[in-house]
CSV table of C-alpha atoms in Angstrom, one decimal:
chain,number,residue,atom,x,y,z
A,1,MET,CA,25.4,-1.1,2.5
A,2,ASP,CA,26.7,-2.6,5.7
A,3,GLU,CA,24.7,-3.2,8.9
A,4,ASP,CA,24.9,0.5,9.7
A,5,PHE,CA,23.6,1.7,6.3
A,6,LEU,CA,21.9,5.1,6.6
A,7,LEU,CA,22.6,5.2,10.3
A,8,GLY,CA,24.8,8.3,10.8
A,9,SER,CA,25.2,8.4,14.5
A,10,GLU,CA,25.7,6.1,17.5
A,11,THR,CA,22.3,7.0,18.7
A,12,ALA,CA,20.7,6.1,15.4
A,13,ARG,CA,22.6,2.8,15.3
A,14,ARG,CA,21.4,1.9,18.8
A,15,LEU,CA,17.8,2.8,18.0
A,16,TYR,CA,17.8,0.7,14.9
A,17,HIS,CA,19.7,-2.4,16.0
A,18,GLU,CA,18.2,-2.6,19.6
A,19,HIS,CA,14.7,-1.3,19.0
A,20,ALA,CA,13.5,-1.1,15.3
A,21,LYS,CA,15.2,-4.2,13.7
A,22,PRO,CA,13.7,-6.8,16.0
A,23,GLN,CA,10.1,-5.7,15.5
A,24,PRO,CA,7.7,-7.8,13.4
A,25,ILE,CA,6.1,-6.3,10.3
A,26,ILE,CA,2.5,-5.3,10.1
A,27,ASP,CA,1.9,-4.6,6.4
A,28,TYR,CA,-1.5,-3.0,6.6
A,29,HIS,CA,-1.7,-2.1,2.9
A,30,CYS,CA,-0.4,-4.1,0.0
A,31,HIS,CA,-1.4,-5.6,-3.3
A,32,LEU,CA,-0.2,-9.2,-2.8
A,33,ASN,CA,-2.3,-12.0,-4.3
A,34,PRO,CA,-3.9,-14.1,-1.5
A,35,ARG,CA,-4.1,-17.1,-3.8
A,36,GLU,CA,-0.3,-17.0,-4.3
A,37,ILE,CA,0.1,-17.0,-0.5
A,38,TRP,CA,-2.3,-19.9,-0.1
A,39,GLU,CA,-0.6,-21.9,-2.7
A,40,ASN,CA,2.9,-20.9,-1.6
A,41,ARG,CA,3.7,-19.9,-5.1
A,42,THR,CA,7.2,-20.8,-6.3
A,43,TYR,CA,9.3,-19.1,-9.0
A,44,ARG,CA,11.3,-20.3,-11.9
A,45,ASP,CA,14.1,-17.9,-11.5
A,46,LEU,CA,15.2,-14.5,-10.1
A,47,ALA,CA,13.5,-12.5,-12.9
A,48,GLU,CA,10.1,-14.0,-12.1
A,49,VAL,CA,10.2,-13.3,-8.4
A,50,TRP,CA,12.0,-10.0,-8.6
A,51,LEU,CA,10.8,-8.3,-11.8
A,52,GLY,CA,7.4,-9.8,-12.4
A,53,GLY,CA,4.6,-7.2,-11.6
A,54,ASP,CA,7.1,-4.6,-10.2
A,55,HIS,CA,6.1,-1.4,-12.1
A,56,TYR,CA,8.8,0.6,-10.2
A,57,LYS,CA,11.5,-1.5,-11.9
A,58,TRP,CA,9.6,-1.4,-15.2
A,59,ARG,CA,9.5,2.4,-15.3
A,60,ALA,CA,13.3,2.6,-14.6
A,61,MET,CA,14.0,0.1,-17.4
A,62,ARG,CA,11.9,2.1,-19.9
A,63,ALA,CA,13.7,5.3,-18.9
A,64,ASN,CA,16.9,3.5,-19.7
A,65,GLY,CA,15.7,2.8,-23.2
A,66,VAL,CA,14.9,-0.8,-22.7
A,67,ASP,CA,12.5,-2.2,-25.3
A,68,GLU,CA,9.1,-3.4,-23.9
A,69,ARG,CA,9.9,-6.9,-24.9
A,70,TYR,CA,12.5,-7.0,-22.1
A,71,VAL,CA,10.2,-5.3,-19.6
A,72,THR,CA,6.7,-6.9,-19.8
A,73,GLY,CA,7.2,-8.8,-23.1
A,74,ASP,CA,8.2,-12.3,-24.1
A,75,ALA,CA,11.9,-12.1,-23.6
A,76,ASP,CA,13.3,-14.9,-21.4
A,77,GLY,CA,14.1,-14.3,-17.7
A,78,TYR,CA,17.8,-13.8,-18.1
A,79,GLU,CA,17.4,-11.3,-20.9
A,80,LYS,CA,15.0,-9.3,-18.6
A,81,PHE,CA,17.3,-9.6,-15.6
A,82,LEU,CA,20.3,-8.4,-17.7
A,83,ALA,CA,18.3,-5.4,-18.9
A,84,TYR,CA,17.6,-4.5,-15.3
A,85,ALA,CA,21.2,-5.1,-14.3
A,86,ARG,CA,22.2,-2.6,-17.1
A,87,THR,CA,19.6,-0.1,-15.8
A,88,LEU,CA,20.4,-0.1,-12.1
A,89,PRO,CA,23.7,1.7,-12.1
A,90,GLN,CA,21.9,4.6,-13.8
A,91,ALA,CA,19.5,4.8,-10.9
A,92,LEU,CA,21.8,6.4,-8.3
A,93,GLY,CA,19.6,8.4,-5.9
A,94,ASN,CA,16.5,6.5,-6.8
A,95,PRO,CA,15.2,4.3,-3.9
A,96,LEU,CA,15.2,1.4,-6.4
A,97,TYR,CA,19.0,1.4,-6.1
A,98,HIS,CA,18.8,0.9,-2.3
A,99,TRP,CA,15.7,-1.4,-2.4
A,100,SER,CA,17.2,-3.7,-5.0
A,101,HIS,CA,20.5,-4.2,-3.2
A,102,LEU,CA,18.7,-4.7,0.1
A,103,GLU,CA,16.5,-7.4,-1.5
A,104,LEU,CA,19.6,-9.2,-3.0
A,105,LYS,CA,21.3,-9.0,0.4
A,106,ARG,CA,18.5,-10.0,2.7
A,107,TYR,CA,17.0,-12.8,0.6
A,108,PHE,CA,20.0,-14.2,-1.3
A,109,GLY,CA,23.0,-13.1,0.8
A,110,ILE,CA,24.4,-11.3,-2.3
A,111,GLU,CA,26.3,-8.1,-1.3
A,112,GLU,CA,28.1,-6.8,-4.4
A,113,PRO,CA,26.5,-4.1,-6.5
A,114,LEU,CA,24.4,-5.4,-9.5
A,115,ASN,CA,25.6,-4.3,-12.9
A,116,GLU,CA,26.2,-5.8,-16.3
A,117,ARG,CA,29.5,-7.2,-15.2
A,118,THR,CA,28.2,-8.9,-12.0
A,119,ALA,CA,24.9,-10.0,-13.5
A,120,PRO,CA,25.9,-13.5,-14.6
A,121,SER,CA,27.3,-14.5,-11.2
A,122,ILE,CA,24.4,-13.0,-9.3
A,123,TRP,CA,21.9,-14.7,-11.7
A,124,GLU,CA,23.5,-18.1,-11.1
A,125,ARG,CA,23.8,-17.8,-7.3
A,126,ALA,CA,20.3,-16.5,-6.8
A,127,ASN,CA,18.8,-19.2,-9.1
A,128,ARG,CA,20.7,-21.9,-7.3
A,129,LEU,CA,19.1,-20.9,-4.0
A,130,ILE,CA,15.7,-20.7,-5.6
A,131,ARG,CA,16.1,-24.2,-7.0
A,132,GLU,CA,17.1,-25.5,-3.6
A,133,GLY,CA,13.8,-24.4,-2.2
A,134,GLY,CA,12.6,-22.1,0.6
A,135,PHE,CA,11.6,-19.2,-1.8
A,136,GLY,CA,7.9,-19.7,-2.1
A,137,ALA,CA,5.5,-16.9,-1.2
A,138,ARG,CA,4.9,-18.1,2.3
A,139,ASP,CA,8.6,-18.8,2.8
A,140,LEU,CA,9.5,-15.2,1.9
A,141,ILE,CA,6.8,-13.9,4.3
A,142,LYS,CA,8.2,-16.0,7.1
A,143,LYS,CA,11.8,-14.9,6.5
A,144,SER,CA,10.6,-11.3,6.6
A,145,ASN,CA,9.0,-11.7,10.1
A,146,VAL,CA,5.6,-10.5,8.9
A,147,GLU,CA,2.8,-10.7,11.4
A,148,VAL,CA,-0.1,-9.3,9.5
A,149,ILE,CA,-0.8,-8.7,5.8
A,150,CYS,CA,-3.8,-6.7,4.5
A,151,THR,CA,-4.4,-7.3,0.8
A,152,THR,CA,-6.6,-5.1,-1.4
A,153,ASP,CA,-9.9,-6.6,-2.3
A,154,ASP,CA,-13.0,-5.7,-4.3
A,155,PRO,CA,-16.4,-6.0,-2.5
A,156,ALA,CA,-17.5,-8.6,-5.1
A,157,ASP,CA,-14.5,-10.9,-4.3
A,158,SER,CA,-15.2,-14.3,-2.8
A,159,LEU,CA,-12.3,-14.0,-0.4
A,160,GLU,CA,-11.9,-17.8,-1.0
A,161,TYR,CA,-8.2,-17.8,-0.2
A,162,HIS,CA,-8.4,-15.5,2.8
A,163,LEU,CA,-10.9,-18.0,4.3
A,164,LYS,CA,-8.7,-20.9,3.5
A,165,LEU,CA,-5.7,-19.2,5.1
A,166,LYS,CA,-7.8,-18.3,8.1
A,167,GLU,CA,-8.3,-22.0,8.8
A,168,ASP,CA,-4.7,-23.0,8.1
A,169,ARG,CA,-3.1,-23.0,11.6
A,170,SER,CA,0.3,-24.0,10.1
A,171,PHE,CA,0.8,-20.5,8.7
A,172,ARG,CA,1.1,-18.0,11.5
A,173,THR,CA,0.9,-14.8,9.5
A,174,LYS,CA,-2.6,-13.3,9.4
A,175,VAL,CA,-3.7,-12.6,5.8
A,176,LEU,CA,-6.7,-10.3,6.0
A,177,PRO,CA,-8.7,-8.6,3.3
A,178,SER,CA,-9.2,-4.8,2.8
A,179,PHE,CA,-12.4,-3.5,1.4
A,180,ARG,CA,-11.9,-1.3,-1.7
A,181,PRO,CA,-15.1,-0.3,-3.3
A,182,ASP,CA,-13.7,2.0,-6.0
A,183,LYS,CA,-15.7,0.3,-8.8
A,184,ALA,CA,-19.0,1.0,-7.1
A,185,LEU,CA,-18.1,4.7,-6.8
A,186,GLU,CA,-16.9,5.3,-10.4
A,187,LEU,CA,-20.3,5.3,-12.0
A,188,ASN,CA,-19.0,6.9,-15.2
A,189,ARG,CA,-16.3,4.3,-15.7
A,190,PRO,CA,-16.9,1.9,-18.6
A,191,GLY,CA,-18.3,-1.4,-17.4
A,192,PHE,CA,-20.1,0.1,-14.4
A,193,ALA,CA,-23.4,-1.6,-15.0
A,194,GLU,CA,-21.7,-5.0,-15.5
A,195,TYR,CA,-19.8,-4.5,-12.3
A,196,ILE,CA,-23.0,-3.7,-10.4
A,197,ARG,CA,-24.5,-7.0,-11.7
A,198,ARG,CA,-21.5,-8.9,-10.5
A,199,LEU,CA,-21.6,-7.2,-7.1
A,200,GLY,CA,-25.3,-8.2,-6.8
A,201,LEU,CA,-24.5,-11.8,-7.5
A,202,ALA,CA,-21.8,-11.8,-4.8
A,203,ALA,CA,-24.2,-10.2,-2.3
A,204,GLY,CA,-27.2,-12.3,-3.3
A,205,ILE,CA,-29.2,-9.2,-4.0
A,206,PRO,CA,-30.4,-8.2,-7.5
A,207,ILE,CA,-29.3,-4.5,-7.6
A,208,ARG,CA,-31.9,-2.5,-9.4
A,209,THR,CA,-32.0,0.7,-7.3
A,210,TYR,CA,-29.6,2.7,-5.2
A,211,ASP,CA,-31.2,1.3,-2.0
A,212,ASP,CA,-30.3,-2.2,-3.4
A,213,LEU,CA,-26.7,-1.0,-3.9
A,214,LEU,CA,-26.5,0.2,-0.3
A,215,ALA,CA,-27.9,-3.1,1.0
A,216,ALA,CA,-25.5,-5.1,-1.1
A,217,LEU,CA,-22.5,-3.1,0.1
A,218,LYS,CA,-23.6,-3.4,3.7
A,219,GLY,CA,-23.9,-7.1,3.3
A,220,ARG,CA,-20.4,-7.4,1.7
A,221,ILE,CA,-19.0,-5.2,4.5
A,222,ASP,CA,-20.4,-7.7,7.0
A,223,PHE,CA,-19.0,-10.6,5.0
A,224,PHE,CA,-15.5,-9.0,4.9
A,225,HIS,CA,-15.7,-8.3,8.6
A,226,GLU,CA,-16.3,-11.9,9.4
A,227,ALA,CA,-13.3,-12.8,7.2
A,228,GLY,CA,-11.1,-10.5,9.4
A,229,CYS,CA,-11.3,-7.3,7.5
A,230,ARG,CA,-10.6,-4.2,9.7
A,231,VAL,CA,-9.6,-1.6,7.1
A,232,SER,CA,-11.1,-0.1,3.9
A,233,ASP,CA,-9.3,1.7,1.1
A,234,HIS,CA,-10.3,4.2,-1.4
A,235,ALA,CA,-8.5,5.5,-4.5
A,236,LEU,CA,-9.7,9.1,-4.5
A,237,ASP,CA,-7.7,10.3,-7.4
A,238,VAL,CA,-9.9,13.4,-7.3
A,239,VAL,CA,-11.4,14.3,-4.0
A,240,VAL,CA,-15.0,15.7,-4.3
A,241,TYR,CA,-17.7,16.9,-2.1
A,242,GLU,CA,-21.2,18.0,-3.1
A,243,ASP,CA,-24.2,18.0,-0.7
A,244,ALA,CA,-26.7,15.4,-2.0
A,245,SER,CA,-30.1,14.1,-1.1
A,246,ASP,CA,-31.0,10.4,-1.2
A,247,ALA,CA,-33.1,11.1,-4.3
A,248,GLU,CA,-30.2,12.9,-6.1
A,249,ALA,CA,-27.8,10.0,-5.4
A,250,ALA,CA,-30.4,7.5,-6.5
A,251,ALA,CA,-31.1,9.4,-9.7
A,252,ALA,CA,-27.4,9.4,-10.7
A,253,PHE,CA,-27.1,5.7,-10.0
A,254,SER,CA,-30.2,4.9,-12.1
A,255,GLU,CA,-28.8,7.0,-14.9
A,256,ALA,CA,-25.5,5.1,-14.9
A,257,LEU,CA,-27.2,1.7,-14.7
A,258,GLU,CA,-29.1,2.6,-17.9
A,259,GLY,CA,-25.7,3.3,-19.6
A,260,ARG,CA,-26.0,7.1,-19.6
A,261,THR,CA,-23.1,9.4,-18.5
A,262,ALA,CA,-23.9,11.3,-15.3
A,263,SER,CA,-23.1,15.0,-15.3
A,264,ASP,CA,-20.1,16.2,-13.3
A,265,GLU,CA,-22.4,17.6,-10.6
A,266,ALA,CA,-24.4,14.4,-10.4
A,267,GLU,CA,-21.3,12.3,-10.2
A,268,ARG,CA,-20.0,14.4,-7.3
A,269,LYS,CA,-23.3,14.1,-5.5
A,270,TYR,CA,-23.4,10.3,-5.9
A,271,LYS,CA,-19.8,9.9,-4.8
A,272,THR,CA,-20.2,12.1,-1.8
A,273,HIS,CA,-23.4,10.4,-0.7
A,274,LEU,CA,-21.9,6.9,-1.1
A,275,LEU,CA,-18.7,7.8,0.7
A,276,ILE,CA,-20.6,9.1,3.7
A,277,PHE,CA,-22.7,6.0,3.8
A,278,LEU,CA,-19.6,3.8,3.7
A,279,GLY,CA,-17.8,5.9,6.3
A,280,ARG,CA,-20.7,5.3,8.7
A,281,GLU,CA,-20.6,1.6,8.1
A,282,TYR,CA,-16.8,1.5,8.8
A,283,ALA,CA,-17.2,3.5,12.0
A,284,ALA,CA,-19.9,1.2,13.2
A,285,ARG,CA,-17.5,-1.8,13.0
A,286,GLY,CA,-14.4,-0.1,14.3
A,287,TRP,CA,-12.6,-0.2,11.0
A,288,ALA,CA,-10.0,2.2,9.7
A,289,MET,CA,-10.6,4.0,6.4
A,290,GLN,CA,-7.8,4.9,4.0
A,291,TYR,CA,-8.0,7.6,1.4
A,292,HIS,CA,-5.3,7.5,-1.3
A,293,MET,CA,-5.6,10.8,-3.0
A,294,ASN,CA,-4.2,12.5,-6.1
A,295,ALA,CA,-2.8,9.8,-8.3
A,296,GLN,CA,-3.2,10.5,-12.0
A,297,ARG,CA,-3.6,7.1,-13.6
A,298,ASN,CA,-3.2,5.6,-17.1
A,299,ASN,CA,-1.6,8.6,-18.7
A,300,ASN,CA,-0.3,6.7,-21.7
A,301,SER,CA,-3.4,5.7,-23.7
A,302,ARG,CA,-1.4,3.6,-26.2
A,303,ARG,CA,0.3,1.6,-23.4
A,304,MET,CA,-3.0,1.3,-21.5
A,305,ALA,CA,-4.6,-0.3,-24.5
A,306,GLU,CA,-1.6,-2.7,-24.9
A,307,LEU,CA,-0.8,-3.6,-21.3
A,308,GLY,CA,-3.7,-2.5,-19.1
A,309,PRO,CA,-3.7,-0.7,-15.8
A,310,ASP,CA,-1.0,-0.9,-13.1
A,311,THR,CA,1.8,-1.3,-15.5
A,312,GLY,CA,3.8,1.8,-14.8
A,313,PHE,CA,2.1,4.7,-16.5
A,314,ASP,CA,0.7,6.6,-13.6
A,315,SER,CA,2.0,9.8,-12.0
A,316,ILE,CA,1.3,12.5,-9.5
A,317,GLY,CA,-1.9,14.5,-9.8
A,318,ASP,CA,-2.4,18.1,-8.8
A,319,THR,CA,-6.0,18.6,-8.0
A,320,ALA,CA,-7.0,20.6,-4.9
A,321,ILE,CA,-7.9,18.5,-1.8
A,322,ALA,CA,-8.2,20.8,1.2
A,323,ARG,CA,-11.8,22.0,0.9
A,324,PRO,CA,-13.5,18.9,-0.3
A,325,LEU,CA,-11.6,16.7,2.1
A,326,ALA,CA,-12.5,18.9,5.0
A,327,ARG,CA,-16.1,18.8,4.1
A,328,LEU,CA,-16.2,15.1,3.6
A,329,LEU,CA,-14.6,14.4,7.0
A,330,ASP,CA,-16.7,17.0,8.6
A,331,ALA,CA,-19.9,15.5,7.2
A,332,LEU,CA,-19.1,12.2,9.0
A,333,ASP,CA,-17.8,13.9,12.2
A,334,ARG,CA,-21.1,15.9,12.5
A,335,GLU,CA,-22.9,12.5,12.9
A,336,ASN,CA,-20.1,11.2,15.3
A,337,ALA,CA,-19.6,8.6,12.5
A,338,LEU,CA,-16.0,9.4,11.4
A,339,PRO,CA,-14.0,6.2,11.5
A,340,LYS,CA,-10.3,5.9,12.2
A,341,THR,CA,-8.9,7.5,9.0
A,342,ILE,CA,-5.5,7.4,7.2
A,343,LEU,CA,-4.9,10.1,4.6
A,344,TYR,CA,-2.3,9.9,1.9
A,345,SER,CA,-1.7,12.3,-0.9
A,346,LEU,CA,0.6,11.5,-3.8
A,347,HIS,CA,1.3,15.2,-4.2
A,348,PRO,CA,4.2,16.1,-1.9
A,349,GLY,CA,3.1,19.7,-1.8
A,350,HIS,CA,0.1,18.5,0.1
A,351,ASN,CA,2.1,17.3,3.1
A,352,PRO,CA,1.3,20.4,5.2
A,353,ILE,CA,-2.3,20.3,4.1
A,354,VAL,CA,-2.7,16.7,5.2
A,355,ALA,CA,-0.7,17.1,8.4
A,356,SER,CA,-2.7,20.1,9.5
A,357,MET,CA,-6.0,18.5,8.3
A,358,ILE,CA,-5.7,15.5,10.6
A,359,GLY,CA,-5.6,17.8,13.7
A,360,ASN,CA,-9.1,19.0,13.0
A,361,PHE,CA,-10.7,15.6,13.6
A,362,GLN,CA,-8.7,13.9,16.4
A,363,GLY,CA,-10.1,12.6,19.6
A,364,GLY,CA,-12.8,10.2,20.6
A,365,GLY,CA,-10.4,8.4,23.0
A,366,ILE,CA,-8.4,6.9,20.1
A,367,PRO,CA,-4.7,8.0,20.0
A,368,GLY,CA,-3.8,9.1,16.5
A,369,LYS,CA,-7.4,8.5,15.3
A,370,ILE,CA,-6.7,10.4,12.1
A,371,GLN,CA,-3.4,9.6,10.5
A,372,PHE,CA,-1.1,11.3,8.0
A,373,GLY,CA,-0.2,8.1,6.1
A,374,SER,CA,3.3,7.1,5.3
A,375,ALA,CA,5.1,8.6,2.2
A,376,TRP,CA,3.4,6.8,-0.7
A,377,TRP,CA,4.3,5.6,-4.1
A,378,PHE,CA,6.4,8.3,-5.8
A,379,ASN,CA,7.2,9.7,-2.3
A,380,ASP,CA,8.5,6.6,-0.6
A,381,THR,CA,12.0,7.8,-1.3
A,382,LYS,CA,14.6,8.7,1.3
A,383,GLU,CA,13.8,12.4,1.0
A,384,GLY,CA,10.1,11.8,0.7
A,385,MET,CA,10.0,9.7,3.9
A,386,ILE,CA,12.0,12.3,5.8
A,387,ALA,CA,9.7,15.1,4.5
A,388,GLN,CA,6.6,13.2,5.6
A,389,LEU,CA,8.1,12.4,9.1
A,390,LYS,CA,9.3,16.0,9.6
A,391,THR,CA,6.0,17.5,8.5
A,392,LEU,CA,4.0,15.1,10.8
A,393,ALA,CA,6.4,16.0,13.7
A,394,ASP,CA,6.0,19.7,13.0
A,395,MET,CA,2.2,19.7,13.1
A,396,GLY,CA,1.1,16.6,15.0
A,397,LEU,CA,2.3,13.7,17.1
A,398,LEU,CA,5.1,11.7,15.5
A,399,GLY,CA,5.0,9.2,18.4
A,400,ARG,CA,1.5,8.1,17.4
A,401,PHE,CA,2.4,7.4,13.8
A,402,ILE,CA,1.4,3.9,12.6
A,403,GLY,CA,4.4,3.6,10.3
A,404,MET,CA,5.3,2.0,7.0
A,405,LEU,CA,3.5,-0.3,4.5
A,406,THR,CA,4.8,-1.9,1.3
A,407,ASP,CA,1.9,-0.9,-1.1
A,408,SER,CA,3.5,-3.6,-3.3
A,409,ARG,CA,2.8,-6.7,-5.4
A,410,SER,CA,6.2,-8.3,-4.7
A,411,PHE,CA,7.0,-10.7,-1.9
A,412,LEU,CA,10.5,-9.3,-1.8
A,413,SER,CA,9.3,-5.8,-0.9
A,414,TYR,CA,9.5,-6.1,2.9
A,415,THR,CA,12.9,-4.6,2.9
A,416,ARG,CA,11.0,-1.3,2.4
A,417,HIS,CA,10.1,-1.6,6.1
A,418,GLU,CA,13.8,-1.9,6.9
A,419,TYR,CA,14.6,1.1,4.7
A,420,PHE,CA,11.9,3.2,6.5
A,421,ARG,CA,13.1,2.1,9.9
A,422,ARG,CA,16.7,3.0,9.2
A,423,ILE,CA,15.6,6.5,8.0
A,424,LEU,CA,13.3,7.0,11.1
A,425,CYS,CA,16.1,6.0,13.5
A,426,ASN,CA,18.6,8.2,11.7
A,427,LEU,CA,16.3,11.2,11.9
A,428,ILE,CA,15.5,10.7,15.6
A,429,GLY,CA,19.2,10.0,16.3
A,430,GLU,CA,20.2,13.2,14.6
A,431,TRP,CA,17.7,15.2,16.8
A,432,ALA,CA,19.2,13.5,19.9
A,433,GLU,CA,22.8,14.2,18.8
A,434,ASN,CA,21.9,17.8,18.2
A,435,GLY,CA,20.3,18.2,21.6
A,436,GLU,CA,16.9,18.8,20.1
A,437,VAL,CA,15.3,15.8,22.0
A,438,PRO,CA,16.5,14.1,25.2
A,439,ASP,CA,19.3,11.6,25.0
A,440,ASP,CA,16.9,9.1,26.7
A,441,MET,CA,17.3,5.7,25.0
A,442,GLU,CA,14.3,4.3,26.9
A,443,MET,CA,12.0,7.0,25.7
A,444,LEU,CA,13.4,7.2,22.2
A,445,GLY,CA,13.6,3.5,21.8
A,446,GLY,CA,10.0,3.1,22.9
A,447,ILE,CA,8.9,5.6,20.3
A,448,VAL,CA,10.8,3.8,17.6
A,449,GLU,CA,9.3,0.5,18.6
A,450,ASN,CA,5.8,2.0,18.6
A,451,ILE,CA,6.2,3.5,15.1
A,452,SER,CA,7.7,0.4,13.7
A,453,TYR,CA,5.1,-2.0,15.1
A,454,ARG,CA,3.1,-1.4,18.2
A,455,ASN,CA,1.1,1.6,17.1
A,456,ALA,CA,-0.3,-0.2,14.0
A,457,LYS,CA,-1.0,-3.3,16.1
A,458,GLU,CA,-3.1,-1.3,18.6
A,459,TYR,CA,-4.7,1.0,16.0
A,460,PHE,CA,-6.1,-1.8,13.8
A,461,GLY,CA,-6.9,-4.2,16.6
A,462,PHE,CA,-5.6,-7.2,14.7
A,463,ASP,CA,-5.1,-9.2,17.8
A,464,ASN,CA,-8.9,-9.4,18.1
A,465,VAL,CA,-9.2,-11.0,14.7
A,466,GLY,CA,-9.6,-14.8,15.0
């Protein structure tokens, strides 16, 4: 993994080193904890900063037969690190193999492969650097040249730490909230009524009716906007559309507040009605809207009961998206209220569906208004990224793509942007070497810089956020 890693041609190498590598990072979707950024959280050892909260690594360790005690349990840091060191050599072809070694190289200057034999030396060297300082959350962000971070935040959140960071002029990276109202949409999920009560407290509005809910959400959107939010996010594990009147949505909401389970049809109507309302509000404020579709979550009920969500027991879903997604976007477009929208499907077979769908709703004077989002979660592999880039290029405008995000809970994950940029430059370099695109470094370099940085900067308008 030298400096020309994944760069198979002279053109690719020039594109990466001269154009992609120098660009700052705009991480417009992640799951970092804003409190940890505010406090500049520090770490005891390599295991805590590297393995804590990283369900990608946890899944690999479980697949290698590692007992849960050494994954999420009470084993000490070195025991967990050693278990991962024994696992990594088995992960050839998995992006974890590349990511892990890029993380060791970029943050710790460690270049040899990690395995059981090298683990003791790597553990000692990395921990020596951690003890010397400069490995807090803010330090890692600065080292990674990150300009903007968008965390993922519930409408009921106080945004306390975002507001503190906004006033801290000593930290130059903008840390902005994203609005993720999933809990308000999932009316049949356990705890819905309690969540609505909590949302009402945050909004200062007792929520007794559906109209109260809409008023509370609108108030929270205004609050988020003032805090710098310019993007929403929705986990649409199953995409639905069902025409609904105000009264039908209100009836389903009242039923759920009373603790009753809404029918499938009533749930679809409620979700459709609320998603359209939210889309209008986003469009009115110039926000971008993200739909993350087709994750199948919490498949292992025993582990869910033991460990909770987001611990590595999710996978790819296979529900149909084309018709309900088209109707949902069209409902907003008919009102000229469709916001900038980024579509991701976890199902790689949906790549052509998403890439063709975005072409139906472009325009409005916004380049790339509707985006085919970067290869996500199980697809942010080398081959998954290439497939997404090629499909977008086949059916749309690759040059308007807003590029990569980390979608991570780890402060060491920014090497994923490097990984993506190398893959992008190699692909375009290959096209140039084959004579499929002009050998025009000014043009190709500009496109690489745009995809790596400038397109996202312009698309979200973060420069206008105080």
